[in-house]
Structure formats: C-alpha cells, structure tokens
Amino acid sequence: MRIPLVATSVCVAVGLALPGTAGAETARPVANATAAAPPAVLAKNRIYRSGTASPLACAVPAIREGSAASVKAFHRAMARCANRFWAARFKAAGLRYTPPRLQVTTGSSSVCGRITGNGAQYCNGHRTVAIRIMKRDLKDPFRMNIAHSVAHEWGHHVQQLTGILDEFNRQYWRARGSGRSLVSHRLEMQAECFAGVFYSAALDSIAPDVGWADWIDAVGDSRESKAHGKPRNLAYWQDRGYTGGSARACNTWTAPSARVR
C-alpha cells in the first residue's frame, strides 16, 4: 500500500492570503492566542449540534490509470457527494449551506493563485476548492488519497461558512511565534476531523482501496507538515470524526495543546 500524502497534500490559503487582514495585522500580538477560553464561534459553534450522520450513497466512478479525465470525474463526483452530506448537516444545525466552487486542473495556476506541489487549496476569498491533478495521481491512482483532497478541503469550506475561518484569521494575526503554529494546527486538525465525519457516511461509496484501520495507520506514519502538525494527531482527529460520526467530535479549539501539535 502506498503511504498516503494526506496532511501534506492539502492546504488552505489562509493567514497572509485572507482578505480583510490588513487591519488585523496591526493588532497587539499575544504570546498564545489560545491561552484564554476560545470564543463561542470556535468552542460552541452550531455545526457541532448537527447530529450524527446517516449512511450516504453516492455515485463515485472508477479511476483509470493515466487518465486525467477519469480523475477529474472522480473529484467532481466526490464534490457532489460532499455537498449533499454537508447540506444535510447544515440543515440539521439550522444553518445555510452553499457549495464551494471546484476547479480541477492539470496545471499549476488556479483562481487561488499558484497551486503548490501539494496539489490542493481552499481559497476562502473565492470560496473555491482548487485541485491540481499530480503526476503521481495518474501513475498510481490511490483512491483514498485522491478522495482526501476533496474531503479535507470541504472541511475548510465548512469552517468558512460557520465563521470559524474568520475567527482563526483574527487569532492567527494576534498570535506570534509558536502561538501561530498552534492556531494553524487547530484549524487543520479540525478539517481532518470534518473529513472523518464525512467518511463515516460516505466511505462505502468511495470504495477505498484500503481498510480504515490501515488508512489511519498510514496517516499517522506520513511525513510531518509544519503547517498541519504531527501525523499522529492528524490521524487521531480524522479517526475521531469517523468513529464519532458527528461534527460534535471535532472541537479542536478546546483540546489540550499536545493533541493538536
């Protein structure tokens, strides 16, 4: 089994790239923005009250080795599935869901700007998920790894719609040093957890080429990412979302620092 890229294969265009941060940039820095009790939008967000997900049947096609068209079709089917899932969860929480735009390309340019070698980005200014089909996806189309580009980035879109991403941005700019890294890790761990919640309902439709326990083991053994945090913690939060089946499991903002490093 190929070790998945997971945490290093996705990123959210936040922090410096967020619109409306110029004013916040001059805010008085603090050593650790998460030392005080987090605001309600992080700790008591309404999405946490969206209930337990029911199984979701989605039509997700096969991927043909070497076929960019089949990878694009896979991503688009995953996007439709993620939209159905999160629309239901938002409705259950009394929230309004709007789908993000999706751009799938074989090049390095997108509406988000240049897509890095990691392959996927969420740019909140455009509310767009941009995914670059990498050569490795064509040579070795590992379904679960490719699916995770959608599942994780949709987690960031959920954070955008629920106000979490805006509050993250404020906390990020107020923090400095290791405080910024900690805030960033809380954001990324939560996106991993939201991906796990989605998988709890849709995994059978994705028809992954790996068992869940093996997948989580591989996530925990993947390369460490400075932006995303320790793989073992990413694995913990993704599995927590999957086993909990509810966004209620995904409050990373009140978790001990050691769990989100």
Short mmCIF file of C-alpha atoms in Angstrom, two decimals:
data_model
loop_
_atom_site.label_atom_id
_atom_site.label_comp_id
_atom_site.label_asym_id
_atom_site.label_seq_id
_atom_site.Cartn_x
_atom_site.Cartn_y
_atom_site.Cartn_z
CA MET A 1 0.00 0.00 0.00
CA ARG A 2 1.34 3.41 -0.92
CA ILE A 3 1.69 5.69 2.08
CA PRO A 4 -0.86 8.49 1.61
CA LEU A 5 0.19 12.11 1.49
CA VAL A 6 -2.84 13.28 3.47
CA ALA A 7 -1.67 16.16 5.68
CA THR A 8 0.97 17.31 3.23
CA SER A 9 -1.24 17.05 0.17
CA VAL A 10 -3.69 19.75 1.08
CA CYS A 11 -3.57 23.27 2.34
CA VAL A 12 -5.87 26.19 2.92
CA ALA A 13 -4.98 29.62 1.60
CA VAL A 14 -5.30 31.43 4.89
CA GLY A 15 -3.26 33.70 7.12
CA LEU A 16 -1.42 36.03 4.77
CA ALA A 17 -3.78 35.23 1.92
CA LEU A 18 -7.00 36.02 3.73
CA PRO A 19 -8.81 39.17 2.66
CA GLY A 20 -9.56 41.73 5.32
CA THR A 21 -6.44 41.01 7.36
CA ALA A 22 -4.67 44.29 6.79
CA GLY A 23 -6.35 45.94 9.74
CA ALA A 24 -5.88 42.95 11.98
CA GLU A 25 -2.22 42.85 11.09
CA THR A 26 -1.54 45.78 13.40
CA ALA A 27 -3.33 44.22 16.35
CA ARG A 28 -1.29 43.84 19.53
CA PRO A 29 0.42 40.42 19.38
CA VAL A 30 -0.01 37.96 22.19
CA ALA A 31 2.23 35.03 23.05
CA ASN A 32 -0.50 32.41 22.69
CA ALA A 33 -3.88 33.28 21.21
CA THR A 34 -5.42 30.08 22.55
CA ALA A 35 -4.40 30.58 26.20
CA ALA A 36 -7.73 32.23 27.06
CA ALA A 37 -11.05 30.47 26.58
CA PRO A 38 -11.81 30.44 22.84
CA PRO A 39 -14.84 32.41 21.62
CA ALA A 40 -18.16 30.68 21.09
CA VAL A 41 -17.76 30.57 17.31
CA LEU A 42 -14.90 28.13 17.89
CA ALA A 43 -15.89 26.33 21.09
CA LYS A 44 -19.69 26.24 20.74
CA ASN A 45 -20.29 26.51 17.03
CA ARG A 46 -23.74 25.48 15.83
CA ILE A 47 -22.25 22.95 13.41
CA TYR A 48 -21.33 20.86 16.46
CA ARG A 49 -25.07 20.40 17.02
CA SER A 50 -25.72 18.96 13.54
CA GLY A 51 -26.28 15.43 14.81
CA THR A 52 -24.97 12.07 13.73
CA ALA A 53 -24.69 11.43 10.02
CA SER A 54 -26.64 8.67 8.30
CA PRO A 55 -25.06 6.50 5.58
CA LEU A 56 -24.89 8.30 2.26
CA ALA A 57 -24.90 6.59 -1.13
CA CYS A 58 -23.00 8.49 -3.81
CA ALA A 59 -22.04 7.51 -7.34
CA VAL A 60 -18.23 7.80 -7.35
CA PRO A 61 -16.67 6.45 -10.57
CA ALA A 62 -13.58 4.36 -11.13
CA ILE A 63 -10.23 5.98 -11.90
CA ARG A 64 -8.29 4.76 -14.92
CA GLU A 65 -4.53 4.78 -14.63
CA GLY A 66 -3.06 7.56 -16.76
CA SER A 67 -6.45 9.21 -17.39
CA ALA A 68 -6.73 12.80 -16.20
CA ALA A 69 -10.35 12.85 -17.36
CA SER A 70 -11.25 9.99 -15.03
CA VAL A 71 -9.51 11.71 -12.10
CA LYS A 72 -11.48 14.89 -12.83
CA ALA A 73 -14.71 12.91 -12.96
CA PHE A 74 -13.80 11.31 -9.62
CA HIS A 75 -13.18 14.70 -7.99
CA ARG A 76 -16.44 16.11 -9.32
CA ALA A 77 -18.39 13.11 -8.04
CA MET A 78 -16.69 13.48 -4.66
CA ALA A 79 -17.64 17.16 -4.64
CA ARG A 80 -21.30 16.34 -5.32
CA CYS A 81 -21.20 13.79 -2.52
CA ALA A 82 -19.57 16.21 -0.06
CA ASN A 83 -22.13 18.89 -0.94
CA ARG A 84 -25.03 16.52 -0.29
CA PHE A 85 -23.52 15.45 3.00
CA TRP A 86 -22.76 18.92 4.38
CA ALA A 87 -26.03 20.42 3.12
CA ALA A 88 -27.88 17.87 5.28
CA ARG A 89 -25.68 18.53 8.30
CA PHE A 90 -26.08 22.30 7.98
CA LYS A 91 -29.85 21.93 7.69
CA ALA A 92 -29.87 19.80 10.84
CA ALA A 93 -27.96 22.55 12.65
CA GLY A 94 -30.25 25.30 11.36
CA LEU A 95 -27.53 26.74 9.15
CA ARG A 96 -27.48 27.66 5.47
CA TYR A 97 -25.13 25.72 3.22
CA THR A 98 -23.79 26.97 -0.08
CA PRO A 99 -21.42 24.79 -2.14
CA PRO A 100 -17.91 25.99 -2.91
CA ARG A 101 -16.73 26.30 -6.48
CA LEU A 102 -14.48 23.50 -7.66
CA GLN A 103 -11.59 23.91 -10.06
CA VAL A 104 -9.69 20.80 -11.13
CA THR A 105 -6.67 21.33 -13.32
CA THR A 106 -3.54 19.60 -14.54
CA GLY A 107 -1.65 22.91 -14.45
CA SER A 108 -0.26 24.93 -11.57
CA SER A 109 -2.47 28.04 -11.90
CA SER A 110 -5.91 28.49 -10.40
CA VAL A 111 -8.24 31.20 -9.16
CA CYS A 112 -6.42 30.79 -5.84
CA GLY A 113 -3.11 31.63 -7.47
CA ARG A 114 -0.33 29.12 -7.98
CA ILE A 115 -1.13 25.65 -6.69
CA THR A 116 1.86 24.27 -4.88
CA GLY A 117 3.28 20.81 -5.28
CA ASN A 118 0.91 19.72 -2.51
CA GLY A 119 -1.91 19.68 -5.02
CA ALA A 120 -4.98 21.21 -3.34
CA GLN A 121 -6.04 24.51 -1.81
CA TYR A 122 -9.10 26.22 -0.41
CA CYS A 123 -9.17 29.92 -1.17
CA ASN A 124 -11.80 31.49 1.01
CA GLY A 125 -11.92 34.79 -0.88
CA HIS A 126 -13.33 32.95 -3.89
CA ARG A 127 -14.90 30.15 -1.83
CA THR A 128 -13.20 27.78 -4.22
CA VAL A 129 -11.53 24.42 -3.84
CA ALA A 130 -8.71 24.20 -6.36
CA ILE A 131 -7.20 20.78 -7.00
CA ARG A 132 -4.22 20.04 -9.19
CA ILE A 133 -4.01 16.56 -10.68
CA MET A 134 -0.47 15.45 -9.96
CA LYS A 135 1.60 13.01 -11.98
CA ARG A 136 1.52 10.60 -9.03
CA ASP A 137 -2.30 10.59 -9.24
CA LEU A 138 -2.12 9.42 -12.84
CA LYS A 139 0.69 6.92 -12.31
CA ASP A 140 -0.68 5.45 -9.08
CA PRO A 141 -4.36 6.45 -8.64
CA PHE A 142 -4.78 5.60 -4.97
CA ARG A 143 -8.49 6.33 -4.48
CA MET A 144 -8.43 7.25 -0.82
CA ASN A 145 -5.56 9.66 -1.21
CA ILE A 146 -7.23 11.39 -4.14
CA ALA A 147 -10.56 11.46 -2.31
CA HIS A 148 -8.94 13.15 0.66
CA SER A 149 -8.15 16.24 -1.41
CA VAL A 150 -11.90 16.85 -1.55
CA ALA A 151 -12.80 15.67 1.96
CA HIS A 152 -10.19 17.84 3.70
CA GLU A 153 -10.74 20.98 1.62
CA TRP A 154 -14.51 20.72 2.11
CA GLY A 155 -13.71 20.75 5.81
CA HIS A 156 -12.16 24.17 5.31
CA HIS A 157 -15.26 25.31 3.44
CA VAL A 158 -17.37 24.23 6.42
CA GLN A 159 -15.08 26.35 8.59
CA GLN A 160 -15.60 29.29 6.25
CA LEU A 161 -19.39 29.07 6.25
CA THR A 162 -19.61 28.70 10.03
CA GLY A 163 -17.37 31.66 10.87
CA ILE A 164 -14.54 29.50 12.16
CA LEU A 165 -12.13 30.53 9.41
CA ASP A 166 -12.66 34.25 10.06
CA GLU A 167 -12.04 33.79 13.78
CA PHE A 168 -8.98 31.69 13.03
CA ASN A 169 -7.64 34.55 10.95
CA ARG A 170 -8.10 37.01 13.82
CA GLN A 171 -6.39 34.66 16.24
CA TYR A 172 -3.58 33.94 13.81
CA TRP A 173 -2.76 37.61 13.39
CA ARG A 174 -2.90 38.30 17.11
CA ALA A 175 -0.54 35.42 17.87
CA ARG A 176 3.16 35.18 17.25
CA GLY A 177 5.83 32.51 17.13
CA SER A 178 4.65 29.10 18.32
CA GLY A 179 1.22 30.58 19.05
CA ARG A 180 0.60 30.94 15.30
CA SER A 181 1.63 27.37 14.65
CA LEU A 182 -0.72 26.13 17.35
CA VAL A 183 -3.68 28.06 15.96
CA SER A 184 -2.90 26.79 12.46
CA HIS A 185 -2.71 23.22 13.70
CA ARG A 186 -6.08 23.50 15.44
CA LEU A 187 -7.59 24.63 12.14
CA GLU A 188 -6.03 21.81 10.14
CA MET A 189 -6.82 19.13 12.72
CA GLN A 190 -10.45 20.22 12.65
CA ALA A 191 -10.56 19.99 8.85
CA GLU A 192 -9.19 16.45 9.20
CA CYS A 193 -11.91 15.65 11.73
CA PHE A 194 -14.63 17.06 9.46
CA ALA A 195 -13.24 14.85 6.68
CA GLY A 196 -13.56 11.89 9.03
CA VAL A 197 -17.20 12.76 9.75
CA PHE A 198 -17.87 12.82 6.01
CA TYR A 199 -16.16 9.44 5.61
CA SER A 200 -18.34 7.98 8.35
CA ALA A 201 -21.30 8.36 5.99
CA ALA A 202 -19.76 8.09 2.52
CA LEU A 203 -16.81 5.71 2.78
CA ASP A 204 -18.61 2.76 1.19
CA SER A 205 -19.47 4.90 -1.84
CA ILE A 206 -15.85 5.97 -2.20
CA ALA A 207 -14.92 2.27 -2.33
CA PRO A 208 -11.45 2.91 -0.91
CA ASP A 209 -8.60 0.62 -1.86
CA VAL A 210 -7.57 0.38 1.80
CA GLY A 211 -9.20 -0.60 5.08
CA TRP A 212 -9.95 2.18 7.55
CA ALA A 213 -7.52 0.96 10.22
CA ASP A 214 -4.72 0.66 7.66
CA TRP A 215 -5.55 4.10 6.31
CA ILE A 216 -5.36 5.69 9.75
CA ASP A 217 -2.10 3.88 10.48
CA ALA A 218 -0.69 5.24 7.23
CA VAL A 219 -1.86 8.76 8.07
CA GLY A 220 -0.06 8.53 11.39
CA ASP A 221 3.12 7.38 9.66
CA SER A 222 3.11 10.02 6.92
CA ARG A 223 5.59 12.88 6.65
CA GLU A 224 5.22 15.66 9.17
CA SER A 225 3.98 19.01 7.90
CA LYS A 226 4.90 22.22 9.69
CA ALA A 227 1.58 23.77 8.69
CA HIS A 228 -0.62 20.80 9.58
CA GLY A 229 1.06 19.34 12.64
CA LYS A 230 2.12 15.90 13.78
CA PRO A 231 0.79 12.99 11.70
CA ARG A 232 -0.26 11.02 14.78
CA ASN A 233 -2.53 13.90 15.81
CA LEU A 234 -3.93 14.27 12.30
CA ALA A 235 -4.70 10.54 12.38
CA TYR A 236 -6.32 10.91 15.81
CA TRP A 237 -8.68 13.69 14.70
CA GLN A 238 -9.60 12.07 11.40
CA ASP A 239 -10.41 8.82 13.19
CA ARG A 240 -12.27 10.71 15.92
CA GLY A 241 -14.55 12.26 13.28
CA TYR A 242 -15.07 8.91 11.59
CA THR A 243 -15.86 6.95 14.74
CA GLY A 244 -17.96 9.76 16.23
CA GLY A 245 -19.89 10.37 13.02
CA SER A 246 -20.69 13.91 14.12
CA ALA A 247 -19.09 17.35 13.95
CA ARG A 248 -19.52 17.39 17.71
CA ALA A 249 -16.33 15.29 17.86
CA CYS A 250 -14.36 18.00 16.07
CA ASN A 251 -13.92 20.81 18.59
CA THR A 252 -10.15 21.08 18.36
CA TRP A 253 -10.20 24.57 19.87
CA THR A 254 -10.58 23.39 23.45
CA ALA A 255 -8.38 20.30 23.09
CA PRO A 256 -5.08 20.09 25.00
CA SER A 257 -2.16 21.58 23.09
CA ALA A 258 -0.38 18.22 22.96
CA ARG A 259 -3.29 16.79 20.96
CA VAL A 260 -3.00 19.42 18.22
CA ARG A 261 0.76 19.95 17.94
#
